[in-house]
PDB file of C-alpha atoms in Angstrom:
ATOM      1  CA  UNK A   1      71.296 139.754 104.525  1.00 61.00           C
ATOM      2  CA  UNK A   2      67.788 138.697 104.579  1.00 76.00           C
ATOM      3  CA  UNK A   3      67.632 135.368 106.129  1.00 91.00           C
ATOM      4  CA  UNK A   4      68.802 134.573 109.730  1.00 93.00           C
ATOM      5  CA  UNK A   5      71.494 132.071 108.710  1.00 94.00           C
ATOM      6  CA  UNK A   6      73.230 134.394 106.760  1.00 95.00           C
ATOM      7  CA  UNK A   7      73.328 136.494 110.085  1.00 93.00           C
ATOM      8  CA  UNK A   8      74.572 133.554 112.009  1.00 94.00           C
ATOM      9  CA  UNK A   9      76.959 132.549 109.620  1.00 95.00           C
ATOM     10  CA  UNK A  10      78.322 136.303 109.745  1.00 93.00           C
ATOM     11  CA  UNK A  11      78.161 135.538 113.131  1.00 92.00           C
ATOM     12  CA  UNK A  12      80.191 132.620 113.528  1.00 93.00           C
ATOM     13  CA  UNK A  13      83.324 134.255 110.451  1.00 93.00           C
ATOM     14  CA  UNK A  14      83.587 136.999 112.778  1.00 90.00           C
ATOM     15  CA  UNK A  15      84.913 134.725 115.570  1.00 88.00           C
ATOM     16  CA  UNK A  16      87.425 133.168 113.960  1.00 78.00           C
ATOM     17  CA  UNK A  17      90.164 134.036 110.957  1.00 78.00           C
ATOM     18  CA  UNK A  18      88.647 131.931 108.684  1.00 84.00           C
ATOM     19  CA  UNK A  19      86.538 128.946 108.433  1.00 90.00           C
ATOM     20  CA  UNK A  20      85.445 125.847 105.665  1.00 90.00           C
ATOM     21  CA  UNK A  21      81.619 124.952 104.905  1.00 92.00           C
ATOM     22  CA  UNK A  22      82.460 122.021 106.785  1.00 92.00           C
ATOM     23  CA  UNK A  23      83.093 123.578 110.028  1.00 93.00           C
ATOM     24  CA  UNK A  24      80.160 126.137 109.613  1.00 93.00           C
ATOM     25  CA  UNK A  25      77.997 122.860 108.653  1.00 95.00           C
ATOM     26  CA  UNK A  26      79.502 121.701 111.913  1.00 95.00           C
ATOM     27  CA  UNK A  27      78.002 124.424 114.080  1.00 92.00           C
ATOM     28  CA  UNK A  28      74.531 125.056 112.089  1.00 94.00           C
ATOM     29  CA  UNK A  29      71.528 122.912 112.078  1.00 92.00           C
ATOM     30  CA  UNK A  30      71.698 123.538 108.103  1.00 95.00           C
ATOM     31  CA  UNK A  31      72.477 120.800 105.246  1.00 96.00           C
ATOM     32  CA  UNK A  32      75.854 121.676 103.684  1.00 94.00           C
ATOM     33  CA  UNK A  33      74.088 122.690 100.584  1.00 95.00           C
ATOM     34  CA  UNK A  34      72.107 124.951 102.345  1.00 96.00           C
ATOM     35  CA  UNK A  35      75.261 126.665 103.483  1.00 96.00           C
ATOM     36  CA  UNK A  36      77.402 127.171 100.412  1.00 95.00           C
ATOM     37  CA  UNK A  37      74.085 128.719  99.231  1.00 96.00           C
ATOM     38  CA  UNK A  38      74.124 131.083 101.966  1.00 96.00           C
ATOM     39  CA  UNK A  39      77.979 131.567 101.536  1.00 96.00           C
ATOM     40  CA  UNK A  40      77.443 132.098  97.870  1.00 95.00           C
ATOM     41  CA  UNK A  41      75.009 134.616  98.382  1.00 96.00           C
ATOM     42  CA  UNK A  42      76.921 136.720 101.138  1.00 96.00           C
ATOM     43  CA  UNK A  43      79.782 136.453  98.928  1.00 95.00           C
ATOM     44  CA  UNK A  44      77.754 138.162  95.886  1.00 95.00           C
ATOM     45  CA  UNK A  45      76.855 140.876  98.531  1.00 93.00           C
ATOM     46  CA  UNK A  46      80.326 141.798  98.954  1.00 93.00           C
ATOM     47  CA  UNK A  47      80.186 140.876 102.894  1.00 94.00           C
ATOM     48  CA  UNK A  48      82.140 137.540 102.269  1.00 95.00           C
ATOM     49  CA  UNK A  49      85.635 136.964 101.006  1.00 94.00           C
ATOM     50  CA  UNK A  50      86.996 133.146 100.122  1.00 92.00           C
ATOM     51  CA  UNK A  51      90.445 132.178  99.578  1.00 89.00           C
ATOM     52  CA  UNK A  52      91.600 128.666  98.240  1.00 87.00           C
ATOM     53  CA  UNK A  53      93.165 126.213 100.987  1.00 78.00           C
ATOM     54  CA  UNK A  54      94.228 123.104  98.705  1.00 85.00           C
ATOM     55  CA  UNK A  55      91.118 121.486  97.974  1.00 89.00           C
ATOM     56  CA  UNK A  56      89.066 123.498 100.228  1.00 90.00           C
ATOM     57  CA  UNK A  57      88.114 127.245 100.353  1.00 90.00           C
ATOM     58  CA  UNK A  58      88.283 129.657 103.476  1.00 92.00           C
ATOM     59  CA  UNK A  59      85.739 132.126 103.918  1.00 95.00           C
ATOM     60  CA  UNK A  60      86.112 135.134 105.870  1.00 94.00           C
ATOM     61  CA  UNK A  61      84.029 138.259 106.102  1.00 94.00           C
ATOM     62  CA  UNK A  62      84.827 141.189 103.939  1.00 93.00           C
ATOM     63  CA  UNK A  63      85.228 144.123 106.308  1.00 88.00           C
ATOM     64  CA  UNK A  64      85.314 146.904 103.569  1.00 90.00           C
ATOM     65  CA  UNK A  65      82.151 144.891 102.288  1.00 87.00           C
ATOM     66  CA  UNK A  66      80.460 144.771 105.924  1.00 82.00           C
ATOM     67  CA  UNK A  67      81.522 148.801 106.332  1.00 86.00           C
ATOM     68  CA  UNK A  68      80.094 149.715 103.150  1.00 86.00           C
ATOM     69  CA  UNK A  69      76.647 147.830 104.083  1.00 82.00           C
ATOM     70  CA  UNK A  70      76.980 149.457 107.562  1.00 81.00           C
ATOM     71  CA  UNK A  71      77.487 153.463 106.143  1.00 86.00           C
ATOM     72  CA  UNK A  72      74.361 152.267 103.418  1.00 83.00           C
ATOM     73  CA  UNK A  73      72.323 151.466 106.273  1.00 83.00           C
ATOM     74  CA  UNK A  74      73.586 154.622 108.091  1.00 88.00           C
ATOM     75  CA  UNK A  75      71.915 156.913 104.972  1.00 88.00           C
ATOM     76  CA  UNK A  76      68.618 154.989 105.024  1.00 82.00           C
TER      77      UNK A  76
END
């Protein structure tokens, strides 16, 4: 996690089905590249899933991913 976009943009999948870097770009004060860093990154982590939608991709959070993190943090 460690960066509070990443926790915002957690935030804002977990409102909605699934969303495109445009429409989190849309609700962030971040550049788009900024973003599909952050998306990239959460996605390595596991705690982000992405799907294809034509040219586009969805992401979505990974709730195995996010349970996994949650039982980890549960040990520490």
């Amino acid at each position: 996690m460690g960066h509070p976009a990443r926790v915002r943009i957690l935030r804002l999948l977990s409102r909605k089905e699934a969303r495109v870097c445009s429409q989190i770009v849309d609700e962030l004060p971040l550049a788009q590249s900024t973003v599909s860093e952050h998306l990239r990154i959460l996605k390595e982590a596991g705690l982000v899933r992405c799907s294809p939608d034509g040219p586009r991709v969805g992401y979505c959070i990974d709730f195995d991913g996010l349970r996994r993190l949650k039982a980890l943090v549960a040990i520490i």
